[in-house]
Amino acid sequence: MDITITEWFTQYPALREGLTAFAVIFVDLCALAILLAAKRERNHSDRHWAKETHGLMLQSGEEYYPLGSAEILIGRHPAADIRLDDPEISRFHALLTFSNGQWHIEDVSSGNGIKVNGACLTKSRVLRNQDVIAIGKRRMRVVRGDGKDVRS
């Protein structure tokens, strides 16, 4: 007696439903395993990045801006990584870059300039913990921490 899979599924609908449920559960478990592995890798990567960048971030009042990539654009433009809504700030005002283990800030042809610790920025400058950056009316302090636990 030669029977095809289609005939089996027609003859035994519970078998078809059971195999379908098994396939759905298997795919869901695979997706869950991938998501958990990705989260673990992301946490590891975030810890590595924080260690490499010395855990620096910008603080402006109660707002914290993590320095989460090697280049961070500050400005009024919606595409800016740190968007500051102030008419004295250019659409593309400042660029933070991370290289050779240090954060650098430079003016990207803004109209009103940048001050670091009260001095006008004329060329790229290395940022250090507790430096104060003035862009327009906004003052941002370079701090260590994760936004909840800020250290000097």
PDB file of N, CA, C and O in Angstrom, residues 73 76-83 91-92:
ATOM      1  N   LEU A  73      26.754  64.087  15.487  1.00  0.00           N
ATOM      2  CA  LEU A  73      26.485  65.426  14.962  1.00  0.00           C
ATOM      3  C   LEU A  73      25.517  66.136  15.897  1.00  0.00           C
ATOM      4  O   LEU A  73      24.496  65.586  16.295  1.00  0.00           O
ATOM      5  N   ARG A  76      20.521  71.691  14.942  1.00  0.00           N
ATOM      6  CA  ARG A  76      19.072  71.878  14.914  1.00  0.00           C
ATOM      7  C   ARG A  76      18.382  70.949  13.932  1.00  0.00           C
ATOM      8  O   ARG A  76      17.182  70.740  14.004  1.00  0.00           O
ATOM      9  N   HIS A  77      19.096  70.439  12.961  1.00  0.00           N
ATOM     10  CA  HIS A  77      18.508  69.630  11.898  1.00  0.00           C
ATOM     11  C   HIS A  77      17.927  68.326  12.462  1.00  0.00           C
ATOM     12  O   HIS A  77      18.512  67.736  13.364  1.00  0.00           O
ATOM     13  N   PRO A  78      16.787  67.878  11.931  1.00  0.00           N
ATOM     14  CA  PRO A  78      16.195  66.623  12.419  1.00  0.00           C
ATOM     15  C   PRO A  78      17.128  65.412  12.280  1.00  0.00           C
ATOM     16  O   PRO A  78      16.996  64.443  13.020  1.00  0.00           O
ATOM     17  N   ALA A  79      18.077  65.454  11.359  1.00  0.00           N
ATOM     18  CA  ALA A  79      18.999  64.334  11.169  1.00  0.00           C
ATOM     19  C   ALA A  79      20.161  64.351  12.171  1.00  0.00           C
ATOM     20  O   ALA A  79      20.926  63.396  12.224  1.00  0.00           O
ATOM     21  N   ALA A  80      20.291  65.403  12.957  1.00  0.00           N
ATOM     22  CA  ALA A  80      21.386  65.488  13.932  1.00  0.00           C
ATOM     23  C   ALA A  80      21.206  64.412  14.996  1.00  0.00           C
ATOM     24  O   ALA A  80      20.088  64.104  15.407  1.00  0.00           O
ATOM     25  N   ASP A  81      22.316  63.849  15.451  1.00  0.00           N
ATOM     26  CA  ASP A  81      22.262  62.822  16.496  1.00  0.00           C
ATOM     27  C   ASP A  81      21.815  63.418  17.824  1.00  0.00           C
ATOM     28  O   ASP A  81      21.055  62.806  18.565  1.00  0.00           O
ATOM     29  N   ILE A  82      22.320  64.609  18.134  1.00  0.00           N
ATOM     30  CA  ILE A  82      21.858  65.362  19.306  1.00  0.00           C
ATOM     31  C   ILE A  82      21.198  66.613  18.753  1.00  0.00           C
ATOM     32  O   ILE A  82      21.866  67.517  18.262  1.00  0.00           O
ATOM     33  N   ARG A  83      19.875  66.627  18.804  1.00  0.00           N
ATOM     34  CA  ARG A  83      19.105  67.730  18.210  1.00  0.00           C
ATOM     35  C   ARG A  83      18.769  68.733  19.306  1.00  0.00           C
ATOM     36  O   ARG A  83      18.170  68.391  20.324  1.00  0.00           O
ATOM     37  N   ARG A  91      21.994  74.372  11.861  1.00  0.00           N
ATOM     38  CA  ARG A  91      21.423  73.058  11.557  1.00  0.00           C
ATOM     39  C   ARG A  91      22.449  71.966  11.796  1.00  0.00           C
ATOM     40  O   ARG A  91      22.151  70.928  12.337  1.00  0.00           O
ATOM     41  N   PHE A  92      23.671  72.196  11.363  1.00  0.00           N
ATOM     42  CA  PHE A  92      24.790  71.295  11.626  1.00  0.00           C
ATOM     43  C   PHE A  92      25.855  72.139  12.308  1.00  0.00           C
ATOM     44  O   PHE A  92      26.518  72.933  11.661  1.00  0.00           O
TER      45      PHE A  92
END
